[in-house]
């Protein structure tokens, strides 16, 4: 496994991370095929496989149904093996998403994530954008609220999972430690801003590198070869797919086809 520094956070992340939407939510998702939420035994095997492959980063969110609470329970005694990224701002309840970017919500959401994940510090917390990136970053004091939790030692790195290149640029200018950007063969609008993030000390996580399952390994190869990418968060519940994805990226590393 290839590892990268996540901007200036001091965190060293595996080039492939594991996205955990499918551990806790099967409604209103955009995956091409229906799926069954895996049981605890299957999740433990998936996590063991990820660790064996050298993956050290898990991405979750309050919006991913039971994902946070399941991870908290299943990672008991092995929390130290993982860097955990979660989010604030979106809640998914009764089959619907609700958004709240107020500082009050940020504080209560982070405390709830700490409880659910059974930990005393969250490695990364990102604002879960609803698409209004610029408004979120300028209007509600959401990022400042995350910063205060960081200063209190409850969070190590903060940023935004944005939805537009303009949002990414503003997040970097606002001093976010980390952004979570969309990049795949079909969606390349953020490639330039991703390449610039590192110079500002901002780490970049990638979502939807496989187009949420609509793209194949060529898309993963493309993303891994882009400058500025620190970790590609692949959402899978299939250990064989996870192995295959790591193999694809390892092969690029072996042939020196990854940027420095
Ligand atoms: N706004 C946000 O913050 C946001 C939005 C979207 C996603 N995310 C994060 O980013 C992660 C990744 O995004 P994503 O899950 O939407 O998309 P993705 O990683 O591009 O694609 C995941 C889909 O691809 C399939 N897949 C993975 N590897 C495969 C392989 N080798 N062969 C065939 N199919 C494969 C998975 O199915 P199997 O389970 O069958 O492998 C799954 O349905 C999420 O889990 C989440 O953590 C964040």
PDB file of C-alpha atoms and ligand atoms in Angstrom:
ATOM      1  CA  UNK A   1       0.000   0.000   0.000  1.00  0.00           C
ATOM      2  CA  UNK A   2       1.122   3.490  -0.859  1.00  0.00           C
ATOM      3  CA  UNK A   3       0.748   6.202   1.858  1.00  0.00           C
ATOM      4  CA  UNK A   4       0.583   9.980   1.621  1.00  0.00           C
ATOM      5  CA  UNK A   5       0.725  12.905   4.016  1.00  0.00           C
ATOM      6  CA  UNK A   6      -2.730  14.467   4.266  1.00  0.00           C
ATOM      7  CA  UNK A   7      -1.763  18.084   3.616  1.00  0.00           C
ATOM      8  CA  UNK A   8      -0.366  19.652   6.791  1.00  0.00           C
ATOM      9  CA  UNK A   9      -2.543  17.608   9.176  1.00  0.00           C
ATOM     10  CA  UNK A  10       0.296  15.327  10.267  1.00  0.00           C
ATOM     11  CA  UNK A  11      -1.921  12.351   9.335  1.00  0.00           C
ATOM     12  CA  UNK A  12      -0.442   9.732   7.006  1.00  0.00           C
ATOM     13  CA  UNK A  13      -3.216   8.111   4.987  1.00  0.00           C
ATOM     14  CA  UNK A  14      -3.345   5.044   2.759  1.00  0.00           C
ATOM     15  CA  UNK A  15      -3.914   5.867  -0.905  1.00  0.00           C
ATOM     16  CA  UNK A  16      -7.071   3.740  -0.755  1.00  0.00           C
ATOM     17  CA  UNK A  17      -9.517   4.400   2.105  1.00  0.00           C
ATOM     18  CA  UNK A  18     -12.785   2.621   2.856  1.00  0.00           C
ATOM     19  CA  UNK A  19     -16.142   4.404   2.474  1.00  0.00           C
ATOM     20  CA  UNK A  20     -18.898   3.039   4.682  1.00  0.00           C
ATOM     21  CA  UNK A  21     -22.228   4.313   3.326  1.00  0.00           C
ATOM     22  CA  UNK A  22     -23.260   0.733   2.495  1.00  0.00           C
ATOM     23  CA  UNK A  23     -22.629  -0.427   6.085  1.00  0.00           C
ATOM     24  CA  UNK A  24     -25.569   1.613   7.323  1.00  0.00           C
ATOM     25  CA  UNK A  25     -27.845   2.909   4.606  1.00  0.00           C
ATOM     26  CA  UNK A  26     -29.631   1.306   1.659  1.00  0.00           C
ATOM     27  CA  UNK A  27     -32.274   3.949   0.948  1.00  0.00           C
ATOM     28  CA  UNK A  28     -31.919   6.882  -1.469  1.00  0.00           C
ATOM     29  CA  UNK A  29     -28.460   5.871  -2.656  1.00  0.00           C
ATOM     30  CA  UNK A  30     -27.256   6.110  -6.228  1.00  0.00           C
ATOM     31  CA  UNK A  31     -25.549   2.748  -6.622  1.00  0.00           C
ATOM     32  CA  UNK A  32     -26.320   0.826  -9.815  1.00  0.00           C
ATOM     33  CA  UNK A  33     -27.409  -2.376  -8.067  1.00  0.00           C
ATOM     34  CA  UNK A  34     -29.555  -3.011  -4.991  1.00  0.00           C
ATOM     35  CA  UNK A  35     -27.607  -4.486  -2.092  1.00  0.00           C
ATOM     36  CA  UNK A  36     -28.066  -5.999   1.351  1.00  0.00           C
ATOM     37  CA  UNK A  37     -26.484  -4.199   4.326  1.00  0.00           C
ATOM     38  CA  UNK A  38     -23.818  -6.651   5.552  1.00  0.00           C
ATOM     39  CA  UNK A  39     -24.145  -8.286   8.983  1.00  0.00           C
ATOM     40  CA  UNK A  40     -21.550  -7.813  11.755  1.00  0.00           C
ATOM     41  CA  UNK A  41     -19.543 -10.882  10.777  1.00  0.00           C
ATOM     42  CA  UNK A  42     -19.294  -9.643   7.187  1.00  0.00           C
ATOM     43  CA  UNK A  43     -18.302  -6.128   8.284  1.00  0.00           C
ATOM     44  CA  UNK A  44     -15.601  -7.512  10.595  1.00  0.00           C
ATOM     45  CA  UNK A  45     -14.213  -9.550   7.708  1.00  0.00           C
ATOM     46  CA  UNK A  46     -14.286  -6.458   5.465  1.00  0.00           C
ATOM     47  CA  UNK A  47     -12.428  -4.415   8.114  1.00  0.00           C
ATOM     48  CA  UNK A  48      -9.881  -7.207   8.650  1.00  0.00           C
ATOM     49  CA  UNK A  49      -9.329  -7.404   4.897  1.00  0.00           C
ATOM     50  CA  UNK A  50      -8.875  -3.645   4.706  1.00  0.00           C
ATOM     51  CA  UNK A  51      -6.279  -3.705   7.496  1.00  0.00           C
ATOM     52  CA  UNK A  52      -4.410  -6.612   5.879  1.00  0.00           C
ATOM     53  CA  UNK A  53      -4.252  -4.590   2.673  1.00  0.00           C
ATOM     54  CA  UNK A  54      -2.727  -1.663   4.594  1.00  0.00           C
ATOM     55  CA  UNK A  55      -5.815   0.568   4.525  1.00  0.00           C
ATOM     56  CA  UNK A  56      -5.838   2.895   7.550  1.00  0.00           C
ATOM     57  CA  UNK A  57      -8.671   5.343   6.772  1.00  0.00           C
ATOM     58  CA  UNK A  58     -12.428   4.868   7.239  1.00  0.00           C
ATOM     59  CA  UNK A  59     -14.957   7.413   6.025  1.00  0.00           C
ATOM     60  CA  UNK A  60     -18.357   7.602   7.689  1.00  0.00           C
ATOM     61  CA  UNK A  61     -21.055  10.190   8.453  1.00  0.00           C
ATOM     62  CA  UNK A  62     -24.185  10.673  10.550  1.00  0.00           C
ATOM     63  CA  UNK A  63     -26.001  10.642   7.191  1.00  0.00           C
ATOM     64  CA  UNK A  64     -24.923   7.048   6.555  1.00  0.00           C
ATOM     65  CA  UNK A  65     -27.646   5.539   8.755  1.00  0.00           C
ATOM     66  CA  UNK A  66     -26.181   3.126  11.307  1.00  0.00           C
ATOM     67  CA  UNK A  67     -22.631   3.317   9.893  1.00  0.00           C
ATOM     68  CA  UNK A  68     -21.059   5.345  12.737  1.00  0.00           C
ATOM     69  CA  UNK A  69     -22.665   3.308  15.526  1.00  0.00           C
ATOM     70  CA  UNK A  70     -21.726   0.001  13.894  1.00  0.00           C
ATOM     71  CA  UNK A  71     -18.125   1.098  13.397  1.00  0.00           C
ATOM     72  CA  UNK A  72     -17.950   2.251  17.029  1.00  0.00           C
ATOM     73  CA  UNK A  73     -19.104  -1.141  18.227  1.00  0.00           C
ATOM     74  CA  UNK A  74     -17.046  -3.218  15.808  1.00  0.00           C
ATOM     75  CA  UNK A  75     -13.827  -1.231  16.271  1.00  0.00           C
ATOM     76  CA  UNK A  76     -13.814  -1.688  20.053  1.00  0.00           C
ATOM     77  CA  UNK A  77     -10.270  -2.493  21.126  1.00  0.00           C
ATOM     78  CA  UNK A  78      -8.885  -1.565  17.687  1.00  0.00           C
ATOM     79  CA  UNK A  79      -9.731   2.097  17.371  1.00  0.00           C
ATOM     80  CA  UNK A  80      -6.004   2.908  17.377  1.00  0.00           C
ATOM     81  CA  UNK A  81      -5.550   0.957  14.120  1.00  0.00           C
ATOM     82  CA  UNK A  82      -7.642   3.464  12.195  1.00  0.00           C
ATOM     83  CA  UNK A  83      -7.999   7.068  11.176  1.00  0.00           C
ATOM     84  CA  UNK A  84     -11.702   7.886  11.158  1.00  0.00           C
ATOM     85  CA  UNK A  85     -13.300  10.628   9.089  1.00  0.00           C
ATOM     86  CA  UNK A  86     -16.881  11.661   9.810  1.00  0.00           C
ATOM     87  CA  UNK A  87     -19.065  14.654   8.967  1.00  0.00           C
ATOM     88  CA  UNK A  88     -21.503  17.262  10.256  1.00  0.00           C
ATOM     89  CA  UNK A  89     -24.459  19.017   8.665  1.00  0.00           C
ATOM     90  CA  UNK A  90     -26.539  16.212   7.148  1.00  0.00           C
ATOM     91  CA  UNK A  91     -28.787  13.832   9.041  1.00  0.00           C
ATOM     92  CA  UNK A  92     -30.693  11.016   7.318  1.00  0.00           C
ATOM     93  CA  UNK A  93     -33.843  10.033   9.190  1.00  0.00           C
ATOM     94  CA  UNK A  94     -37.111   8.370   8.141  1.00  0.00           C
ATOM     95  CA  UNK A  95     -35.806   8.027   4.601  1.00  0.00           C
ATOM     96  CA  UNK A  96     -35.000  11.744   4.208  1.00  0.00           C
ATOM     97  CA  UNK A  97     -31.970  14.004   4.458  1.00  0.00           C
ATOM     98  CA  UNK A  98     -32.127  17.071   6.663  1.00  0.00           C
ATOM     99  CA  UNK A  99     -29.391  19.719   6.757  1.00  0.00           C
ATOM    100  CA  UNK A 100     -28.260  22.007   9.570  1.00  0.00           C
ATOM    101  CA  UNK A 101     -25.011  23.990   9.379  1.00  0.00           C
ATOM    102  CA  UNK A 102     -25.440  26.051  12.540  1.00  0.00           C
ATOM    103  CA  UNK A 103     -22.658  26.043  15.180  1.00  0.00           C
ATOM    104  CA  UNK A 104     -25.113  24.495  17.685  1.00  0.00           C
ATOM    105  CA  UNK A 105     -25.695  21.563  15.366  1.00  0.00           C
ATOM    106  CA  UNK A 106     -21.946  21.191  14.723  1.00  0.00           C
ATOM    107  CA  UNK A 107     -21.288  20.900  18.460  1.00  0.00           C
ATOM    108  CA  UNK A 108     -24.100  18.416  19.133  1.00  0.00           C
ATOM    109  CA  UNK A 109     -23.307  16.392  16.013  1.00  0.00           C
ATOM    110  CA  UNK A 110     -19.617  16.029  16.913  1.00  0.00           C
ATOM    111  CA  UNK A 111     -20.492  14.962  20.462  1.00  0.00           C
ATOM    112  CA  UNK A 112     -22.945  12.403  19.084  1.00  0.00           C
ATOM    113  CA  UNK A 113     -20.295  11.093  16.646  1.00  0.00           C
ATOM    114  CA  UNK A 114     -17.785  10.761  19.505  1.00  0.00           C
ATOM    115  CA  UNK A 115     -20.358   8.693  21.411  1.00  0.00           C
ATOM    116  CA  UNK A 116     -21.408   6.566  18.467  1.00  0.00           C
ATOM    117  CA  UNK A 117     -17.842   5.931  17.391  1.00  0.00           C
ATOM    118  CA  UNK A 118     -16.875   5.253  21.038  1.00  0.00           C
ATOM    119  CA  UNK A 119     -13.816   7.468  20.889  1.00  0.00           C
ATOM    120  CA  UNK A 120     -12.486  10.610  22.572  1.00  0.00           C
ATOM    121  CA  UNK A 121     -11.130  12.228  19.402  1.00  0.00           C
ATOM    122  CA  UNK A 122     -12.247  12.234  15.758  1.00  0.00           C
ATOM    123  CA  UNK A 123      -9.359  12.285  13.280  1.00  0.00           C
ATOM    124  CA  UNK A 124     -11.172  14.237  10.538  1.00  0.00           C
ATOM    125  CA  UNK A 125     -14.548  15.995  10.550  1.00  0.00           C
ATOM    126  CA  UNK A 126     -15.897  17.451   7.308  1.00  0.00           C
ATOM    127  CA  UNK A 127     -18.917  19.614   6.630  1.00  0.00           C
ATOM    128  CA  UNK A 128     -21.343  17.457   4.620  1.00  0.00           C
ATOM    129  CA  UNK A 129     -22.390  19.940   1.944  1.00  0.00           C
ATOM    130  CA  UNK A 130     -25.903  19.974   0.500  1.00  0.00           C
ATOM    131  CA  UNK A 131     -24.551  21.687  -2.631  1.00  0.00           C
ATOM    132  CA  UNK A 132     -24.593  25.271  -1.346  1.00  0.00           C
ATOM    133  CA  UNK A 133     -20.845  25.255  -0.715  1.00  0.00           C
ATOM    134  CA  UNK A 134     -20.250  29.005  -0.870  1.00  0.00           C
ATOM    135  CA  UNK A 135     -23.141  29.813   1.444  1.00  0.00           C
ATOM    136  CA  UNK A 136     -22.089  27.156   3.944  1.00  0.00           C
ATOM    137  CA  UNK A 137     -18.510  28.408   4.009  1.00  0.00           C
ATOM    138  CA  UNK A 138     -19.435  32.066   4.464  1.00  0.00           C
ATOM    139  CA  UNK A 139     -22.771  32.329   6.247  1.00  0.00           C
ATOM    140  CA  UNK A 140     -23.277  30.121   9.289  1.00  0.00           C
ATOM    141  CA  UNK A 141     -19.947  29.951  11.145  1.00  0.00           C
ATOM    142  CA  UNK A 142     -19.841  26.186  10.516  1.00  0.00           C
ATOM    143  CA  UNK A 143     -16.087  26.028   9.949  1.00  0.00           C
ATOM    144  CA  UNK A 144     -15.373  28.233  12.986  1.00  0.00           C
ATOM    145  CA  UNK A 145     -17.452  25.870  15.113  1.00  0.00           C
ATOM    146  CA  UNK A 146     -15.373  22.939  13.885  1.00  0.00           C
ATOM    147  CA  UNK A 147     -12.193  24.910  14.608  1.00  0.00           C
ATOM    148  CA  UNK A 148     -13.287  25.470  18.215  1.00  0.00           C
ATOM    149  CA  UNK A 149     -13.839  21.716  18.639  1.00  0.00           C
ATOM    150  CA  UNK A 150     -10.393  21.187  17.131  1.00  0.00           C
ATOM    151  CA  UNK A 151      -8.887  23.613  19.645  1.00  0.00           C
ATOM    152  CA  UNK A 152     -10.670  21.722  22.417  1.00  0.00           C
ATOM    153  CA  UNK A 153      -8.866  18.559  21.249  1.00  0.00           C
ATOM    154  CA  UNK A 154     -12.000  16.703  20.136  1.00  0.00           C
ATOM    155  CA  UNK A 155     -11.118  16.793  16.427  1.00  0.00           C
ATOM    156  CA  UNK A 156      -7.714  16.591  14.745  1.00  0.00           C
ATOM    157  CA  UNK A 157      -8.463  17.975  11.257  1.00  0.00           C
ATOM    158  CA  UNK A 158     -11.421  19.835   9.753  1.00  0.00           C
ATOM    159  CA  UNK A 159     -12.751  20.672   6.311  1.00  0.00           C
ATOM    160  CA  UNK A 160     -15.593  20.105   3.880  1.00  0.00           C
ATOM    161  CA  UNK A 161     -16.967  17.454   1.572  1.00  0.00           C
ATOM    162  CA  UNK A 162     -17.981  19.979  -1.061  1.00  0.00           C
ATOM    163  CA  UNK A 163     -19.900  19.679  -4.327  1.00  0.00           C
ATOM    164  CA  UNK A 164     -18.286  22.200  -6.696  1.00  0.00           C
ATOM    165  CA  UNK A 165     -14.861  23.384  -7.866  1.00  0.00           C
ATOM    166  CA  UNK A 166     -15.741  26.870  -6.570  1.00  0.00           C
ATOM    167  CA  UNK A 167     -16.528  25.364  -3.179  1.00  0.00           C
ATOM    168  CA  UNK A 168     -13.171  23.579  -3.153  1.00  0.00           C
ATOM    169  CA  UNK A 169     -11.294  26.768  -4.029  1.00  0.00           C
ATOM    170  CA  UNK A 170     -13.041  28.736  -1.279  1.00  0.00           C
ATOM    171  CA  UNK A 171     -12.469  25.951   1.248  1.00  0.00           C
ATOM    172  CA  UNK A 172      -8.748  25.976   0.491  1.00  0.00           C
ATOM    173  CA  UNK A 173      -8.622  29.791   0.737  1.00  0.00           C
ATOM    174  CA  UNK A 174     -10.503  29.595   4.057  1.00  0.00           C
ATOM    175  CA  UNK A 175      -7.733  27.369   5.425  1.00  0.00           C
ATOM    176  CA  UNK A 176      -9.521  24.001   5.544  1.00  0.00           C
ATOM    177  CA  UNK A 177      -7.144  21.223   6.591  1.00  0.00           C
ATOM    178  CA  UNK A 178      -8.895  18.715   4.306  1.00  0.00           C
ATOM    179  CA  UNK A 179     -11.370  18.713   1.419  1.00  0.00           C
ATOM    180  CA  UNK A 180     -13.289  15.759   0.014  1.00  0.00           C
ATOM    181  CA  UNK A 181     -13.591  16.185  -3.749  1.00  0.00           C
ATOM    182  CA  UNK A 182     -15.351  14.340  -6.560  1.00  0.00           C
ATOM    183  CA  UNK A 183     -13.085  12.989  -9.269  1.00  0.00           C
ATOM    184  CA  UNK A 184     -13.531  10.204 -11.832  1.00  0.00           C
ATOM    185  CA  UNK A 185     -13.183   9.747 -15.580  1.00  0.00           C
ATOM    186  CA  UNK A 186     -16.586  11.362 -16.199  1.00  0.00           C
ATOM    187  CA  UNK A 187     -16.287  14.160 -13.616  1.00  0.00           C
ATOM    188  CA  UNK A 188     -13.002  16.063 -13.939  1.00  0.00           C
ATOM    189  CA  UNK A 189     -14.151  19.618 -13.133  1.00  0.00           C
ATOM    190  CA  UNK A 190     -12.224  19.631  -9.844  1.00  0.00           C
ATOM    191  CA  UNK A 191      -8.929  18.227 -11.171  1.00  0.00           C
ATOM    192  CA  UNK A 192      -7.181  21.623 -11.315  1.00  0.00           C
ATOM    193  CA  UNK A 193      -8.199  22.754  -7.827  1.00  0.00           C
ATOM    194  CA  UNK A 194      -7.235  19.336  -6.410  1.00  0.00           C
ATOM    195  CA  UNK A 195      -3.773  19.726  -7.947  1.00  0.00           C
ATOM    196  CA  UNK A 196      -3.384  23.143  -6.259  1.00  0.00           C
ATOM    197  CA  UNK A 197      -4.588  22.107  -2.792  1.00  0.00           C
ATOM    198  CA  UNK A 198      -1.304  20.615  -1.598  1.00  0.00           C
ATOM    199  CA  UNK A 199       0.601  23.870  -2.127  1.00  0.00           C
ATOM    200  CA  UNK A 200      -1.795  25.479   0.382  1.00  0.00           C
ATOM    201  CA  UNK A 201      -1.230  22.639   2.853  1.00  0.00           C
ATOM    202  CA  UNK A 202      -4.718  21.224   2.272  1.00  0.00           C
ATOM    203  CA  UNK A 203      -5.147  17.449   2.103  1.00  0.00           C
ATOM    204  CA  UNK A 204      -7.484  15.949  -0.517  1.00  0.00           C
ATOM    205  CA  UNK A 205      -9.719  12.920  -0.092  1.00  0.00           C
ATOM    206  CA  UNK A 206     -11.577  11.679  -3.179  1.00  0.00           C
ATOM    207  CA  UNK A 207     -15.175  10.408  -3.280  1.00  0.00           C
ATOM    208  CA  UNK A 208     -16.900   8.632  -6.185  1.00  0.00           C
ATOM    209  CA  UNK A 209     -13.643   7.617  -7.923  1.00  0.00           C
ATOM    210  CA  UNK A 210     -15.616   4.707  -9.420  1.00  0.00           C
ATOM    211  CA  UNK A 211     -18.556   6.960 -10.286  1.00  0.00           C
ATOM    212  CA  UNK A 212     -20.501   5.348  -7.399  1.00  0.00           C
ATOM    213  CA  UNK A 213     -20.156   2.016  -9.216  1.00  0.00           C
ATOM    214  CA  UNK A 214     -20.925   3.245 -12.743  1.00  0.00           C
ATOM    215  CA  UNK A 215     -17.226   3.355 -13.716  1.00  0.00           C
ATOM    216  CA  UNK A 216     -14.486   0.718 -13.734  1.00  0.00           C
ATOM    217  CA  UNK A 217     -10.795   0.312 -12.908  1.00  0.00           C
ATOM    218  CA  UNK A 218      -9.703   2.801 -15.590  1.00  0.00           C
ATOM    219  CA  UNK A 219     -11.394   5.508 -13.564  1.00  0.00           C
ATOM    220  CA  UNK A 220      -9.532   4.433 -10.428  1.00  0.00           C
ATOM    221  CA  UNK A 221      -6.237   4.460 -12.361  1.00  0.00           C
ATOM    222  CA  UNK A 222      -7.021   7.946 -13.656  1.00  0.00           C
ATOM    223  CA  UNK A 223      -7.768   9.292 -10.159  1.00  0.00           C
ATOM    224  CA  UNK A 224      -4.708   7.708  -8.551  1.00  0.00           C
ATOM    225  CA  UNK A 225      -2.486   9.323 -11.181  1.00  0.00           C
ATOM    226  CA  UNK A 226      -3.803  12.866 -10.548  1.00  0.00           C
ATOM    227  CA  UNK A 227      -1.558  15.248  -8.601  1.00  0.00           C
ATOM    228  CA  UNK A 228      -2.888  16.389  -5.225  1.00  0.00           C
ATOM    229  CA  UNK A 229      -4.861  13.229  -4.408  1.00  0.00           C
ATOM    230  CA  UNK A 230      -3.999  11.951  -0.903  1.00  0.00           C
ATOM    231  CA  UNK A 231      -6.518   9.119  -0.405  1.00  0.00           C
ATOM    232  CA  UNK A 232      -9.253   7.644  -2.602  1.00  0.00           C
ATOM    233  CA  UNK A 233     -12.250   6.686  -0.474  1.00  0.00           C
ATOM    234  CA  UNK A 234     -13.765   3.684  -2.244  1.00  0.00           C
ATOM    235  CA  UNK A 235     -17.200   2.615  -1.056  1.00  0.00           C
ATOM    236  CA  UNK A 236     -17.413  -1.164  -1.106  1.00  0.00           C
ATOM    237  CA  UNK A 237     -18.865  -3.963   1.006  1.00  0.00           C
ATOM    238  CA  UNK A 238     -17.210  -6.647  -1.110  1.00  0.00           C
ATOM    239  CA  UNK A 239     -13.767  -7.742   0.173  1.00  0.00           C
ATOM    240  CA  UNK A 240     -12.893  -9.089  -3.305  1.00  0.00           C
ATOM    241  CA  UNK A 241     -13.616  -5.677  -4.849  1.00  0.00           C
ATOM    242  CA  UNK A 242     -11.512  -4.028  -2.161  1.00  0.00           C
ATOM    243  CA  UNK A 243      -8.581  -6.325  -2.954  1.00  0.00           C
ATOM    244  CA  UNK A 244      -9.018  -5.671  -6.673  1.00  0.00           C
ATOM    245  CA  UNK A 245      -9.012  -1.901  -6.146  1.00  0.00           C
ATOM    246  CA  UNK A 246      -5.841  -2.048  -4.068  1.00  0.00           C
ATOM    247  CA  UNK A 247      -4.232  -4.257  -6.726  1.00  0.00           C
ATOM    248  CA  UNK A 248      -5.028  -1.677  -9.412  1.00  0.00           C
ATOM    249  CA  UNK A 249      -3.351   1.106  -7.443  1.00  0.00           C
ATOM    250  CA  UNK A 250      -0.423  -1.072  -6.302  1.00  0.00           C
ATOM    251  CA  UNK A 251       0.295  -1.898  -9.955  1.00  0.00           C
ATOM    252  CA  UNK A 252       0.581   1.819 -10.740  1.00  0.00           C
ATOM    253  CA  UNK A 253       2.991   2.266  -7.831  1.00  0.00           C
ATOM    254  CA  UNK A 254       5.113  -0.662  -9.033  1.00  0.00           C
ATOM    255  CA  UNK A 255       5.412   0.932 -12.457  1.00  0.00           C
ATOM    256  CA  UNK A 256       6.185   4.376 -10.974  1.00  0.00           C
ATOM    257  CA  UNK A 257       2.961   5.767 -12.451  1.00  0.00           C
ATOM    258  CA  UNK A 258       1.874   7.607  -9.313  1.00  0.00           C
ATOM    259  CA  UNK A 259       2.713  11.289  -8.839  1.00  0.00           C
ATOM    260  CA  UNK A 260       5.054  12.181  -5.941  1.00  0.00           C
TER     261      UNK A 260
HETATM  262  N1  LIG B   1     -21.064  14.107   0.102  1.00  0.00           N
HETATM  263  C1  LIG B   1     -20.220  13.241   0.580  1.00  0.00           C
HETATM  264  O1  LIG B   1     -19.541  13.521   1.536  1.00  0.00           O
HETATM  265  C2  LIG B   1     -20.054  11.923  -0.082  1.00  0.00           C
HETATM  266  C3  LIG B   1     -20.838  11.601  -1.173  1.00  0.00           C
HETATM  267  C4  LIG B   1     -20.613  10.385  -1.738  1.00  0.00           C
HETATM  268  C5  LIG B   1     -19.654   9.564  -1.223  1.00  0.00           C
HETATM  269  N2  LIG B   1     -18.920   9.882  -0.158  1.00  0.00           N
HETATM  270  C6  LIG B   1     -17.886   8.982   0.420  1.00  0.00           C
HETATM  271  O2  LIG B   1     -17.096   8.468  -0.620  1.00  0.00           O
HETATM  272  C7  LIG B   1     -17.222   7.043  -0.633  1.00  0.00           C
HETATM  273  C8  LIG B   1     -17.159   6.555  -2.053  1.00  0.00           C
HETATM  274  O3  LIG B   1     -18.202   7.071  -2.835  1.00  0.00           O
HETATM  275  P1  LIG B   1     -19.323   6.138  -3.437  1.00  0.00           P
HETATM  276  O4  LIG B   1     -19.535   4.970  -2.545  1.00  0.00           O
HETATM  277  O5  LIG B   1     -20.476   7.002  -3.804  1.00  0.00           O
HETATM  278  O6  LIG B   1     -18.712   5.713  -4.823  1.00  0.00           O
HETATM  279  P2  LIG B   1     -17.517   4.810  -5.393  1.00  0.00           P
HETATM  280  O7  LIG B   1     -16.493   4.488  -4.391  1.00  0.00           O
HETATM  281  O8  LIG B   1     -17.133   5.479  -6.646  1.00  0.00           O
HETATM  282  O9  LIG B   1     -18.316   3.487  -5.834  1.00  0.00           O
HETATM  283  C9  LIG B   1     -18.810   2.570  -4.928  1.00  0.00           C
HETATM  284  C10 LIG B   1     -19.565   1.528  -5.711  1.00  0.00           C
HETATM  285  O10 LIG B   1     -18.665   0.866  -6.583  1.00  0.00           O
HETATM  286  C11 LIG B   1     -18.735  -0.529  -6.401  1.00  0.00           C
HETATM  287  N3  LIG B   1     -17.374  -1.075  -6.504  1.00  0.00           N
HETATM  288  C12 LIG B   1     -16.290  -0.777  -5.733  1.00  0.00           C
HETATM  289  N4  LIG B   1     -15.212  -1.457  -6.160  1.00  0.00           N
HETATM  290  C13 LIG B   1     -15.619  -2.213  -7.213  1.00  0.00           C
HETATM  291  C14 LIG B   1     -14.973  -3.132  -8.055  1.00  0.00           C
HETATM  292  N5  LIG B   1     -13.665  -3.409  -7.924  1.00  0.00           N
HETATM  293  N6  LIG B   1     -15.692  -3.723  -9.053  1.00  0.00           N
HETATM  294  C15 LIG B   1     -17.009  -3.457  -9.206  1.00  0.00           C
HETATM  295  N7  LIG B   1     -17.688  -2.584  -8.425  1.00  0.00           N
HETATM  296  C16 LIG B   1     -16.989  -1.961  -7.433  1.00  0.00           C
HETATM  297  C17 LIG B   1     -19.305  -0.758  -5.022  1.00  0.00           C
HETATM  298  O11 LIG B   1     -20.071  -1.950  -4.991  1.00  0.00           O
HETATM  299  P3  LIG B   1     -19.619  -3.195  -4.052  1.00  0.00           P
HETATM  300  O12 LIG B   1     -20.032  -2.824  -2.676  1.00  0.00           O
HETATM  301  O13 LIG B   1     -20.368  -4.337  -4.646  1.00  0.00           O
HETATM  302  O14 LIG B   1     -18.138  -3.323  -4.214  1.00  0.00           O
HETATM  303  C18 LIG B   1     -20.194   0.467  -4.818  1.00  0.00           C
HETATM  304  O15 LIG B   1     -21.522   0.222  -5.254  1.00  0.00           O
HETATM  305  C19 LIG B   1     -18.543   6.748   0.079  1.00  0.00           C
HETATM  306  O16 LIG B   1     -18.591   5.437   0.605  1.00  0.00           O
HETATM  307  C20 LIG B   1     -18.501   7.806   1.144  1.00  0.00           C
HETATM  308  O17 LIG B   1     -17.654   7.359   2.198  1.00  0.00           O
HETATM  309  C21 LIG B   1     -19.097  11.070   0.405  1.00  0.00           C
END
